[in-house]
JSON list of C-alpha atoms in Angstrom, two decimals:
[
{"chain": "A", "resi": 1, "resn": "MET", "atom": "CA", "xyz": [36.00, 6.29, -6.14]},
{"chain": "A", "resi": 2, "resn": "ASP", "atom": "CA", "xyz": [35.18, 9.93, -6.79]},
{"chain": "A", "resi": 3, "resn": "ASP", "atom": "CA", "xyz": [36.95, 10.09, -10.17]},
{"chain": "A", "resi": 4, "resn": "ASP", "atom": "CA", "xyz": [35.70, 6.77, -11.55]},
{"chain": "A", "resi": 5, "resn": "VAL", "atom": "CA", "xyz": [34.05, 8.10, -14.73]},
{"chain": "A", "resi": 6, "resn": "ILE", "atom": "CA", "xyz": [32.18, 4.94, -15.72]},
{"chain": "A", "resi": 7, "resn": "LEU", "atom": "CA", "xyz": [30.78, 4.35, -12.25]},
{"chain": "A", "resi": 8, "resn": "ASN", "atom": "CA", "xyz": [29.68, 7.98, -11.89]},
{"chain": "A", "resi": 9, "resn": "GLU", "atom": "CA", "xyz": [28.05, 8.16, -15.32]},
{"chain": "A", "resi": 10, "resn": "VAL", "atom": "CA", "xyz": [26.23, 4.82, -14.95]},
{"chain": "A", "resi": 11, "resn": "ALA", "atom": "CA", "xyz": [25.00, 5.65, -11.46]},
{"chain": "A", "resi": 12, "resn": "THR", "atom": "CA", "xyz": [23.85, 9.11, -12.55]},
{"chain": "A", "resi": 13, "resn": "ARG", "atom": "CA", "xyz": [21.53, 7.44, -15.05]},
{"chain": "A", "resi": 14, "resn": "VAL", "atom": "CA", "xyz": [20.54, 4.33, -13.10]},
{"chain": "A", "resi": 15, "resn": "VAL", "atom": "CA", "xyz": [19.65, 5.87, -9.71]},
{"chain": "A", "resi": 16, "resn": "PRO", "atom": "CA", "xyz": [16.75, 7.99, -11.06]},
{"chain": "A", "resi": 17, "resn": "MET", "atom": "CA", "xyz": [15.43, 4.99, -12.98]},
{"chain": "A", "resi": 18, "resn": "ILE", "atom": "CA", "xyz": [15.52, 2.85, -9.83]},
{"chain": "A", "resi": 19, "resn": "HIS", "atom": "CA", "xyz": [13.61, 5.53, -7.96]},
{"chain": "A", "resi": 20, "resn": "VAL", "atom": "CA", "xyz": [11.01, 5.91, -10.71]},
{"chain": "A", "resi": 21, "resn": "PHE", "atom": "CA", "xyz": [10.57, 2.13, -10.83]},
{"chain": "A", "resi": 22, "resn": "GLY", "atom": "CA", "xyz": [10.11, 2.05, -7.05]},
{"chain": "A", "resi": 23, "resn": "ILE", "atom": "CA", "xyz": [7.48, 4.78, -7.25]},
{"chain": "A", "resi": 24, "resn": "TYR", "atom": "CA", "xyz": [5.79, 2.81, -10.04]},
{"chain": "A", "resi": 25, "resn": "ILE", "atom": "CA", "xyz": [5.67, -0.32, -7.86]},
{"chain": "A", "resi": 26, "resn": "ILE", "atom": "CA", "xyz": [4.24, 1.63, -4.92]},
{"chain": "A", "resi": 27, "resn": "VAL", "atom": "CA", "xyz": [1.62, 3.49, -6.96]},
{"chain": "A", "resi": 28, "resn": "HIS", "atom": "CA", "xyz": [0.48, 0.31, -8.73]},
{"chain": "A", "resi": 29, "resn": "GLY", "atom": "CA", "xyz": [0.42, -1.71, -5.50]},
{"chain": "A", "resi": 30, "resn": "HIS", "atom": "CA", "xyz": [-3.31, -2.45, -5.72]},
{"chain": "A", "resi": 31, "resn": "LEU", "atom": "CA", "xyz": [-3.14, -3.38, -9.42]},
{"chain": "A", "resi": 32, "resn": "SER", "atom": "CA", "xyz": [-0.04, -5.51, -9.90]},
{"chain": "A", "resi": 33, "resn": "PRO", "atom": "CA", "xyz": [2.38, -7.53, -7.76]},
{"chain": "A", "resi": 34, "resn": "GLY", "atom": "CA", "xyz": [4.32, -5.32, -5.40]},
{"chain": "A", "resi": 35, "resn": "GLY", "atom": "CA", "xyz": [3.10, -2.62, -3.09]},
{"chain": "A", "resi": 36, "resn": "GLY", "atom": "CA", "xyz": [4.47, -0.45, -0.34]},
{"chain": "A", "resi": 37, "resn": "PHE", "atom": "CA", "xyz": [7.02, -2.86, 1.07]},
{"chain": "A", "resi": 38, "resn": "ALA", "atom": "CA", "xyz": [8.52, -3.98, -2.24]},
{"chain": "A", "resi": 39, "resn": "GLY", "atom": "CA", "xyz": [8.54, -0.51, -3.84]},
{"chain": "A", "resi": 40, "resn": "GLY", "atom": "CA", "xyz": [9.89, 1.11, -0.70]},
{"chain": "A", "resi": 41, "resn": "THR", "atom": "CA", "xyz": [12.75, -1.37, -0.63]},
{"chain": "A", "resi": 42, "resn": "VAL", "atom": "CA", "xyz": [13.56, -0.58, -4.27]},
{"chain": "A", "resi": 43, "resn": "ILE", "atom": "CA", "xyz": [13.71, 3.17, -3.53]},
{"chain": "A", "resi": 44, "resn": "GLY", "atom": "CA", "xyz": [15.80, 2.55, -0.42]},
{"chain": "A", "resi": 45, "resn": "ILE", "atom": "CA", "xyz": [18.25, 0.43, -2.39]},
{"chain": "A", "resi": 46, "resn": "GLY", "atom": "CA", "xyz": [18.48, 3.27, -4.93]},
{"chain": "A", "resi": 47, "resn": "MET", "atom": "CA", "xyz": [19.52, 5.58, -2.10]},
{"chain": "A", "resi": 48, "resn": "VAL", "atom": "CA", "xyz": [22.08, 3.00, -0.94]},
{"chain": "A", "resi": 49, "resn": "LEU", "atom": "CA", "xyz": [23.53, 2.86, -4.46]},
{"chain": "A", "resi": 50, "resn": "PHE", "atom": "CA", "xyz": [23.77, 6.66, -4.47]},
{"chain": "A", "resi": 51, "resn": "VAL", "atom": "CA", "xyz": [25.72, 6.60, -1.20]},
{"chain": "A", "resi": 52, "resn": "LEU", "atom": "CA", "xyz": [27.99, 3.80, -2.40]},
{"chain": "A", "resi": 53, "resn": "VAL", "atom": "CA", "xyz": [28.91, 5.63, -5.61]},
{"chain": "A", "resi": 54, "resn": "PHE", "atom": "CA", "xyz": [28.92, 9.32, -4.66]},
{"chain": "A", "resi": 55, "resn": "GLY", "atom": "CA", "xyz": [29.96, 8.96, -1.03]},
{"chain": "A", "resi": 56, "resn": "ILE", "atom": "CA", "xyz": [28.22, 9.64, 2.22]},
{"chain": "A", "resi": 57, "resn": "ARG", "atom": "CA", "xyz": [29.24, 13.33, 2.21]},
{"chain": "A", "resi": 58, "resn": "ALA", "atom": "CA", "xyz": [27.31, 14.00, -1.00]},
{"chain": "A", "resi": 59, "resn": "ALA", "atom": "CA", "xyz": [24.29, 12.25, 0.49]},
{"chain": "A", "resi": 60, "resn": "ARG", "atom": "CA", "xyz": [24.54, 14.30, 3.69]},
{"chain": "A", "resi": 61, "resn": "ARG", "atom": "CA", "xyz": [24.80, 17.51, 1.64]},
{"chain": "A", "resi": 62, "resn": "LEU", "atom": "CA", "xyz": [21.60, 16.51, -0.18]},
{"chain": "A", "resi": 63, "resn": "ILE", "atom": "CA", "xyz": [19.63, 15.43, 2.89]},
{"chain": "A", "resi": 64, "resn": "PRO", "atom": "CA", "xyz": [21.13, 15.73, 6.38]},
{"chain": "A", "resi": 65, "resn": "GLU", "atom": "CA", "xyz": [20.89, 12.55, 8.40]},
{"chain": "A", "resi": 66, "resn": "ASP", "atom": "CA", "xyz": [18.70, 14.17, 11.06]},
{"chain": "A", "resi": 67, "resn": "THR", "atom": "CA", "xyz": [16.20, 15.28, 8.43]},
{"chain": "A", "resi": 68, "resn": "LEU", "atom": "CA", "xyz": [16.09, 11.74, 7.07]},
{"chain": "A", "resi": 69, "resn": "ILE", "atom": "CA", "xyz": [15.44, 10.28, 10.52]},
{"chain": "A", "resi": 70, "resn": "ALA", "atom": "CA", "xyz": [12.75, 12.88, 11.17]},
{"chain": "A", "resi": 71, "resn": "LEU", "atom": "CA", "xyz": [11.11, 12.10, 7.81]},
{"chain": "A", "resi": 72, "resn": "THR", "atom": "CA", "xyz": [11.02, 8.40, 8.72]},
{"chain": "A", "resi": 73, "resn": "THR", "atom": "CA", "xyz": [8.43, 9.16, 11.38]},
{"chain": "A", "resi": 74, "resn": "LEU", "atom": "CA", "xyz": [6.08, 10.49, 8.70]},
{"chain": "A", "resi": 75, "resn": "GLY", "atom": "CA", "xyz": [5.38, 7.02, 7.25]},
{"chain": "A", "resi": 76, "resn": "PRO", "atom": "CA", "xyz": [3.72, 5.42, 10.31]},
{"chain": "A", "resi": 77, "resn": "LEU", "atom": "CA", "xyz": [2.04, 8.75, 11.16]},
{"chain": "A", "resi": 78, "resn": "TRP", "atom": "CA", "xyz": [0.60, 8.93, 7.64]},
{"chain": "A", "resi": 79, "resn": "TYR", "atom": "CA", "xyz": [-0.65, 5.35, 7.97]},
{"chain": "A", "resi": 80, "resn": "ALA", "atom": "CA", "xyz": [-2.27, 5.98, 11.35]},
{"chain": "A", "resi": 81, "resn": "GLY", "atom": "CA", "xyz": [-3.73, 9.26, 10.13]},
{"chain": "A", "resi": 82, "resn": "THR", "atom": "CA", "xyz": [-5.26, 7.39, 7.20]},
{"chain": "A", "resi": 83, "resn": "GLY", "atom": "CA", "xyz": [-6.88, 5.09, 9.72]},
{"chain": "A", "resi": 84, "resn": "LEU", "atom": "CA", "xyz": [-8.43, 8.09, 11.46]},
{"chain": "A", "resi": 85, "resn": "VAL", "atom": "CA", "xyz": [-10.32, 8.98, 8.26]},
{"chain": "A", "resi": 86, "resn": "GLY", "atom": "CA", "xyz": [-12.54, 5.95, 8.80]},
{"chain": "A", "resi": 87, "resn": "MET", "atom": "CA", "xyz": [-13.09, 6.95, 12.42]},
{"chain": "A", "resi": 88, "resn": "ALA", "atom": "CA", "xyz": [-13.96, 10.52, 11.43]},
{"chain": "A", "resi": 89, "resn": "LEU", "atom": "CA", "xyz": [-16.69, 9.11, 9.19]},
{"chain": "A", "resi": 90, "resn": "GLY", "atom": "CA", "xyz": [-18.11, 7.18, 12.14]},
{"chain": "A", "resi": 91, "resn": "HIS", "atom": "CA", "xyz": [-16.69, 3.71, 11.50]},
{"chain": "A", "resi": 92, "resn": "GLN", "atom": "CA", "xyz": [-13.85, 1.54, 12.73]},
{"chain": "A", "resi": 93, "resn": "PHE", "atom": "CA", "xyz": [-10.18, 2.45, 12.66]},
{"chain": "A", "resi": 94, "resn": "LEU", "atom": "CA", "xyz": [-8.80, 1.91, 9.12]},
{"chain": "A", "resi": 95, "resn": "ALA", "atom": "CA", "xyz": [-12.28, 1.29, 7.70]},
{"chain": "A", "resi": 96, "resn": "ASN", "atom": "CA", "xyz": [-12.28, 1.56, 3.92]},
{"chain": "A", "resi": 97, "resn": "ALA", "atom": "CA", "xyz": [-15.36, 0.50, 1.97]},
{"chain": "A", "resi": 98, "resn": "ASN", "atom": "CA", "xyz": [-17.39, 0.17, 5.17]},
{"chain": "A", "resi": 99, "resn": "ALA", "atom": "CA", "xyz": [-16.96, 3.89, 5.78]},
{"chain": "A", "resi": 100, "resn": "GLY", "atom": "CA", "xyz": [-18.46, 4.63, 2.38]},
{"chain": "A", "resi": 101, "resn": "LEU", "atom": "CA", "xyz": [-15.24, 5.79, 0.74]},
{"chain": "A", "resi": 102, "resn": "PRO", "atom": "CA", "xyz": [-15.37, 5.70, -3.07]},
{"chain": "A", "resi": 103, "resn": "LEU", "atom": "CA", "xyz": [-13.81, 2.51, -4.41]},
{"chain": "A", "resi": 104, "resn": "GLY", "atom": "CA", "xyz": [-13.54, 3.77, -7.98]},
{"chain": "A", "resi": 105, "resn": "ASN", "atom": "CA", "xyz": [-13.32, 1.62, -11.05]},
{"chain": "A", "resi": 106, "resn": "PRO", "atom": "CA", "xyz": [-11.50, -1.67, -10.27]},
{"chain": "A", "resi": 107, "resn": "GLY", "atom": "CA", "xyz": [-8.28, -1.70, -12.29]},
{"chain": "A", "resi": 108, "resn": "ALA", "atom": "CA", "xyz": [-7.96, 2.07, -12.50]},
{"chain": "A", "resi": 109, "resn": "LEU", "atom": "CA", "xyz": [-4.98, 3.81, -10.94]},
{"chain": "A", "resi": 110, "resn": "LEU", "atom": "CA", "xyz": [-7.21, 5.70, -8.51]},
{"chain": "A", "resi": 111, "resn": "SER", "atom": "CA", "xyz": [-9.28, 2.85, -7.10]},
{"chain": "A", "resi": 112, "resn": "GLY", "atom": "CA", "xyz": [-9.50, 0.86, -3.92]},
{"chain": "A", "resi": 113, "resn": "GLY", "atom": "CA", "xyz": [-10.44, 3.69, -1.60]},
{"chain": "A", "resi": 114, "resn": "LEU", "atom": "CA", "xyz": [-7.72, 4.19, 1.01]},
{"chain": "A", "resi": 115, "resn": "ILE", "atom": "CA", "xyz": [-5.44, 1.39, -0.22]},
{"chain": "A", "resi": 116, "resn": "PRO", "atom": "CA", "xyz": [-3.21, 3.57, -2.49]},
{"chain": "A", "resi": 117, "resn": "VAL", "atom": "CA", "xyz": [-3.02, 6.22, 0.24]},
{"chain": "A", "resi": 118, "resn": "ILE", "atom": "CA", "xyz": [-1.88, 3.70, 2.84]},
{"chain": "A", "resi": 119, "resn": "THR", "atom": "CA", "xyz": [0.57, 2.19, 0.36]},
{"chain": "A", "resi": 120, "resn": "LEU", "atom": "CA", "xyz": [2.22, 5.59, -0.12]},
{"chain": "A", "resi": 121, "resn": "GLY", "atom": "CA", "xyz": [2.86, 5.88, 3.61]},
{"chain": "A", "resi": 122, "resn": "VAL", "atom": "CA", "xyz": [4.24, 2.34, 3.87]},
{"chain": "A", "resi": 123, "resn": "GLY", "atom": "CA", "xyz": [6.47, 2.91, 0.83]},
{"chain": "A", "resi": 124, "resn": "ALA", "atom": "CA", "xyz": [7.94, 6.12, 2.26]},
{"chain": "A", "resi": 125, "resn": "SER", "atom": "CA", "xyz": [8.43, 4.44, 5.62]},
{"chain": "A", "resi": 126, "resn": "VAL", "atom": "CA", "xyz": [10.22, 1.40, 4.19]},
{"chain": "A", "resi": 127, "resn": "ALA", "atom": "CA", "xyz": [12.40, 3.45, 1.81]},
{"chain": "A", "resi": 128, "resn": "LEU", "atom": "CA", "xyz": [13.54, 5.82, 4.54]},
{"chain": "A", "resi": 129, "resn": "THR", "atom": "CA", "xyz": [14.08, 2.95, 6.98]},
{"chain": "A", "resi": 130, "resn": "VAL", "atom": "CA", "xyz": [16.42, 1.21, 4.54]},
{"chain": "A", "resi": 131, "resn": "ALA", "atom": "CA", "xyz": [18.26, 4.47, 3.90]},
{"chain": "A", "resi": 132, "resn": "VAL", "atom": "CA", "xyz": [18.54, 5.36, 7.60]},
{"chain": "A", "resi": 133, "resn": "LEU", "atom": "CA", "xyz": [19.76, 1.88, 8.54]},
{"chain": "A", "resi": 134, "resn": "PHE", "atom": "CA", "xyz": [22.44, 2.05, 5.86]},
{"chain": "A", "resi": 135, "resn": "LEU", "atom": "CA", "xyz": [23.50, 5.65, 6.51]},
{"chain": "A", "resi": 136, "resn": "VAL", "atom": "CA", "xyz": [23.76, 5.16, 10.26]},
{"chain": "A", "resi": 137, "resn": "ILE", "atom": "CA", "xyz": [25.70, 1.92, 10.08]},
{"chain": "A", "resi": 138, "resn": "VAL", "atom": "CA", "xyz": [28.06, 2.81, 7.21]},
{"chain": "A", "resi": 139, "resn": "GLU", "atom": "CA", "xyz": [31.47, 4.11, 8.25]},
{"chain": "A", "resi": 140, "resn": "GLU", "atom": "CA", "xyz": [32.96, 7.39, 7.18]},
{"chain": "A", "resi": 141, "resn": "ASP", "atom": "CA", "xyz": [35.52, 6.89, 4.41]},
{"chain": "B", "resi": 1, "resn": "MET", "atom": "CA", "xyz": [26.25, -43.73, 21.42]},
{"chain": "B", "resi": 2, "resn": "SER", "atom": "CA", "xyz": [28.86, -41.47, 19.88]},
{"chain": "B", "resi": 3, "resn": "ARG", "atom": "CA", "xyz": [28.10, -37.89, 18.97]},
{"chain": "B", "resi": 4, "resn": "ALA", "atom": "CA", "xyz": [28.33, -38.51, 15.21]},
{"chain": "B", "resi": 5, "resn": "ALA", "atom": "CA", "xyz": [25.93, -41.43, 15.40]},
{"chain": "B", "resi": 6, "resn": "LEU", "atom": "CA", "xyz": [23.48, -39.31, 17.38]},
{"chain": "B", "resi": 7, "resn": "VAL", "atom": "CA", "xyz": [23.64, -36.51, 14.79]},
{"chain": "B", "resi": 8, "resn": "ILE", "atom": "CA", "xyz": [23.11, -38.93, 11.91]},
{"chain": "B", "resi": 9, "resn": "PHE", "atom": "CA", "xyz": [20.24, -40.63, 13.73]},
{"chain": "B", "resi": 10, "resn": "THR", "atom": "CA", "xyz": [18.54, -37.26, 14.37]},
{"chain": "B", "resi": 11, "resn": "VAL", "atom": "CA", "xyz": [18.98, -36.08, 10.79]},
{"chain": "B", "resi": 12, "resn": "VAL", "atom": "CA", "xyz": [17.63, -39.32, 9.35]},
{"chain": "B", "resi": 13, "resn": "LEU", "atom": "CA", "xyz": [14.70, -39.34, 11.79]},
{"chain": "B", "resi": 14, "resn": "VAL", "atom": "CA", "xyz": [13.68, -35.73, 11.14]},
{"chain": "B", "resi": 15, "resn": "SER", "atom": "CA", "xyz": [14.11, -35.89, 7.35]},
{"chain": "B", "resi": 16, "resn": "GLY", "atom": "CA", "xyz": [12.26, -39.21, 7.25]},
{"chain": "B", "resi": 17, "resn": "MET", "atom": "CA", "xyz": [9.36, -37.72, 9.20]},
{"chain": "B", "resi": 18, "resn": "MET", "atom": "CA", "xyz": [9.29, -34.71, 6.89]},
{"chain": "B", "resi": 19, "resn": "GLY", "atom": "CA", "xyz": [9.33, -36.98, 3.86]},
{"chain": "B", "resi": 20, "resn": "VAL", "atom": "CA", "xyz": [6.36, -38.96, 5.15]},
{"chain": "B", "resi": 21, "resn": "ILE", "atom": "CA", "xyz": [4.46, -35.75, 5.97]},
{"chain": "B", "resi": 22, "resn": "ALA", "atom": "CA", "xyz": [5.24, -34.21, 2.58]},
{"chain": "B", "resi": 23, "resn": "TYR", "atom": "CA", "xyz": [3.98, -37.39, 0.91]},
{"chain": "B", "resi": 24, "resn": "ALA", "atom": "CA", "xyz": [0.73, -37.13, 2.85]},
{"chain": "B", "resi": 25, "resn": "LEU", "atom": "CA", "xyz": [0.11, -33.51, 1.81]},
{"chain": "B", "resi": 26, "resn": "PRO", "atom": "CA", "xyz": [-2.62, -32.86, -0.78]},
{"chain": "B", "resi": 27, "resn": "GLU", "atom": "CA", "xyz": [-1.45, -32.30, -4.32]},
{"chain": "B", "resi": 28, "resn": "PHE", "atom": "CA", "xyz": [-0.55, -28.69, -5.18]},
{"chain": "B", "resi": 29, "resn": "GLY", "atom": "CA", "xyz": [-3.68, -26.86, -6.35]},
{"chain": "B", "resi": 30, "resn": "ALA", "atom": "CA", "xyz": [-5.94, -29.84, -5.67]},
{"chain": "B", "resi": 31, "resn": "PRO", "atom": "CA", "xyz": [-9.60, -28.76, -5.75]},
{"chain": "B", "resi": 32, "resn": "ASP", "atom": "CA", "xyz": [-10.41, -30.69, -2.54]},
{"chain": "B", "resi": 33, "resn": "ALA", "atom": "CA", "xyz": [-7.39, -29.44, -0.55]},
{"chain": "B", "resi": 34, "resn": "PRO", "atom": "CA", "xyz": [-8.29, -28.31, 2.98]},
{"chain": "B", "resi": 35, "resn": "ASN", "atom": "CA", "xyz": [-7.07, -24.76, 2.33]},
{"chain": "B", "resi": 36, "resn": "ARG", "atom": "CA", "xyz": [-9.90, -24.26, -0.17]},
{"chain": "B", "resi": 37, "resn": "ASN", "atom": "CA", "xyz": [-12.33, -23.26, 2.54]},
{"chain": "B", "resi": 38, "resn": "GLU", "atom": "CA", "xyz": [-14.70, -20.33, 2.99]},
{"chain": "B", "resi": 39, "resn": "VAL", "atom": "CA", "xyz": [-11.81, -17.92, 3.74]},
{"chain": "B", "resi": 40, "resn": "PHE", "atom": "CA", "xyz": [-10.20, -18.75, 0.40]},
{"chain": "B", "resi": 41, "resn": "GLU", "atom": "CA", "xyz": [-13.51, -18.30, -1.41]},
{"chain": "B", "resi": 42, "resn": "ARG", "atom": "CA", "xyz": [-14.25, -15.02, 0.36]},
{"chain": "B", "resi": 43, "resn": "TYR", "atom": "CA", "xyz": [-10.91, -13.48, -0.57]},
{"chain": "B", "resi": 44, "resn": "VAL", "atom": "CA", "xyz": [-10.87, -14.74, -4.16]},
{"chain": "B", "resi": 45, "resn": "LEU", "atom": "CA", "xyz": [-14.49, -13.98, -5.02]},
{"chain": "B", "resi": 46, "resn": "ASP", "atom": "CA", "xyz": [-15.25, -10.83, -3.02]},
{"chain": "B", "resi": 47, "resn": "THR", "atom": "CA", "xyz": [-11.98, -8.87, -3.04]},
{"chain": "B", "resi": 48, "resn": "VAL", "atom": "CA", "xyz": [-12.91, -6.58, -5.93]},
{"chain": "B", "resi": 49, "resn": "LYS", "atom": "CA", "xyz": [-16.39, -5.97, -4.56]},
{"chain": "B", "resi": 50, "resn": "ASP", "atom": "CA", "xyz": [-15.15, -5.34, -1.00]},
{"chain": "B", "resi": 51, "resn": "THR", "atom": "CA", "xyz": [-12.07, -3.22, -1.64]},
{"chain": "B", "resi": 52, "resn": "GLY", "atom": "CA", "xyz": [-11.98, -2.15, -5.28]},
{"chain": "B", "resi": 53, "resn": "ALA", "atom": "CA", "xyz": [-8.41, -3.46, -5.59]},
{"chain": "B", "resi": 54, "resn": "VAL", "atom": "CA", "xyz": [-7.56, -5.94, -8.35]},
{"chain": "B", "resi": 55, "resn": "ASN", "atom": "CA", "xyz": [-4.53, -7.34, -6.50]},
{"chain": "B", "resi": 56, "resn": "SER", "atom": "CA", "xyz": [-6.03, -9.52, -3.79]},
{"chain": "B", "resi": 57, "resn": "VAL", "atom": "CA", "xyz": [-2.72, -9.80, -1.93]},
{"chain": "B", "resi": 58, "resn": "THR", "atom": "CA", "xyz": [-2.60, -6.02, -1.50]},
{"chain": "B", "resi": 59, "resn": "ALA", "atom": "CA", "xyz": [-6.29, -6.07, -0.60]},
{"chain": "B", "resi": 60, "resn": "VAL", "atom": "CA", "xyz": [-5.59, -8.52, 2.24]},
{"chain": "B", "resi": 61, "resn": "VAL", "atom": "CA", "xyz": [-2.48, -6.71, 3.46]},
{"chain": "B", "resi": 62, "resn": "PHE", "atom": "CA", "xyz": [-3.77, -3.13, 3.24]},
{"chain": "B", "resi": 63, "resn": "ASP", "atom": "CA", "xyz": [-7.51, -3.52, 3.71]},
{"chain": "B", "resi": 64, "resn": "TYR", "atom": "CA", "xyz": [-8.69, -6.71, 5.42]},
{"chain": "B", "resi": 65, "resn": "ARG", "atom": "CA", "xyz": [-5.56, -6.88, 7.59]},
{"chain": "B", "resi": 66, "resn": "ALA", "atom": "CA", "xyz": [-4.67, -3.18, 7.56]},
{"chain": "B", "resi": 67, "resn": "PHE", "atom": "CA", "xyz": [-4.32, -2.98, 11.34]},
{"chain": "B", "resi": 68, "resn": "ASP", "atom": "CA", "xyz": [-1.80, -5.82, 11.28]},
{"chain": "B", "resi": 69, "resn": "THR", "atom": "CA", "xyz": [0.19, -4.00, 8.59]},
{"chain": "B", "resi": 70, "resn": "LEU", "atom": "CA", "xyz": [0.21, -0.86, 10.73]},
{"chain": "B", "resi": 71, "resn": "GLY", "atom": "CA", "xyz": [2.00, -2.98, 13.33]},
{"chain": "B", "resi": 72, "resn": "GLU", "atom": "CA", "xyz": [4.51, -4.13, 10.72]},
{"chain": "B", "resi": 73, "resn": "ALA", "atom": "CA", "xyz": [5.22, -0.55, 9.65]},
{"chain": "B", "resi": 74, "resn": "THR", "atom": "CA", "xyz": [5.69, 0.34, 13.31]},
{"chain": "B", "resi": 75, "resn": "VAL", "atom": "CA", "xyz": [8.18, -2.50, 13.72]},
{"chain": "B", "resi": 76, "resn": "LEU", "atom": "CA", "xyz": [10.20, -1.13, 10.79]},
{"chain": "B", "resi": 77, "resn": "PHE", "atom": "CA", "xyz": [10.10, 2.37, 12.24]},
{"chain": "B", "resi": 78, "resn": "THR", "atom": "CA", "xyz": [11.15, 1.06, 15.65]},
{"chain": "B", "resi": 79, "resn": "ALA", "atom": "CA", "xyz": [14.11, -0.74, 14.08]},
{"chain": "B", "resi": 80, "resn": "ALA", "atom": "CA", "xyz": [15.23, 2.44, 12.31]},
{"chain": "B", "resi": 81, "resn": "ALA", "atom": "CA", "xyz": [14.73, 4.60, 15.40]},
{"chain": "B", "resi": 82, "resn": "ALA", "atom": "CA", "xyz": [16.63, 2.19, 17.66]},
{"chain": "B", "resi": 83, "resn": "THR", "atom": "CA", "xyz": [19.51, 1.84, 15.21]},
{"chain": "B", "resi": 84, "resn": "ALA", "atom": "CA", "xyz": [19.73, 5.59, 14.69]},
{"chain": "B", "resi": 85, "resn": "SER", "atom": "CA", "xyz": [19.68, 6.34, 18.40]},
{"chain": "B", "resi": 86, "resn": "VAL", "atom": "CA", "xyz": [22.37, 3.76, 19.21]},
{"chain": "B", "resi": 87, "resn": "LEU", "atom": "CA", "xyz": [24.72, 4.14, 16.23]},
{"chain": "B", "resi": 88, "resn": "SER", "atom": "CA", "xyz": [24.37, 7.79, 15.20]},
{"chain": "B", "resi": 89, "resn": "HIS", "atom": "CA", "xyz": [27.71, 9.34, 14.20]},
{"chain": "B", "resi": 90, "resn": "ARG", "atom": "CA", "xyz": [26.77, 12.66, 15.70]},
{"chain": "B", "resi": 91, "resn": "ARG", "atom": "CA", "xyz": [26.30, 11.13, 19.12]},
{"chain": "B", "resi": 92, "resn": "ARG", "atom": "CA", "xyz": [29.58, 9.23, 18.88]},
{"chain": "B", "resi": 93, "resn": "ASP", "atom": "CA", "xyz": [31.46, 12.44, 17.99]},
{"chain": "B", "resi": 94, "resn": "ARG", "atom": "CA", "xyz": [29.87, 14.31, 20.85]},
{"chain": "B", "resi": 95, "resn": "GLY", "atom": "CA", "xyz": [30.68, 11.59, 23.35]},
{"chain": "B", "resi": 96, "resn": "ALA", "atom": "CA", "xyz": [34.32, 11.28, 22.29]}
]
């Protein structure tokens, strides 16, 4: 596997594109079909492709498994912390427009108040969950 | 009644019932369908005003029903945490 030139070259070019596309889906979640869950899955699948082509040792050199598992906790924490913003402003948990947050220009990239912020957390959570599930289950070669 | 006859009878009965029910459903996108109620109107007409998001699906998932989605994200995290704690290679090496 390690000396398969075509596979290595194709994956070297495709994996970054998959990740950029996943980030695009997450960031445009409130404007176009997609969002945190879909974009996070795309990024996670990009990580899975990386592991399949370059091997699990290369992936562990890049990010140790423990770091990945620890980072997975950041997604739900980010989401819950976003909810606390509404409470800090004196409204319900996860309040958005009710708490007086700026909604921006509908259709602009930075619009929708807390929606893009929440979507980022969900995307990171889903991507890392897919990667952790794969990395933990996959066998050493 | 033999087992095969019972299976065939059940399949025919259930699929026949589903066929009748599907025939009784309102036409897809019919203007007088029962799902076109005040909830439908609220989400379609007021999403942009309420949330500032153009995509009303995202507006429902991450704004109107944001607390529910927090639960979904927690379920995902729980799945990852449980799998990692049970199947981690490091733990297996240490235990061996």
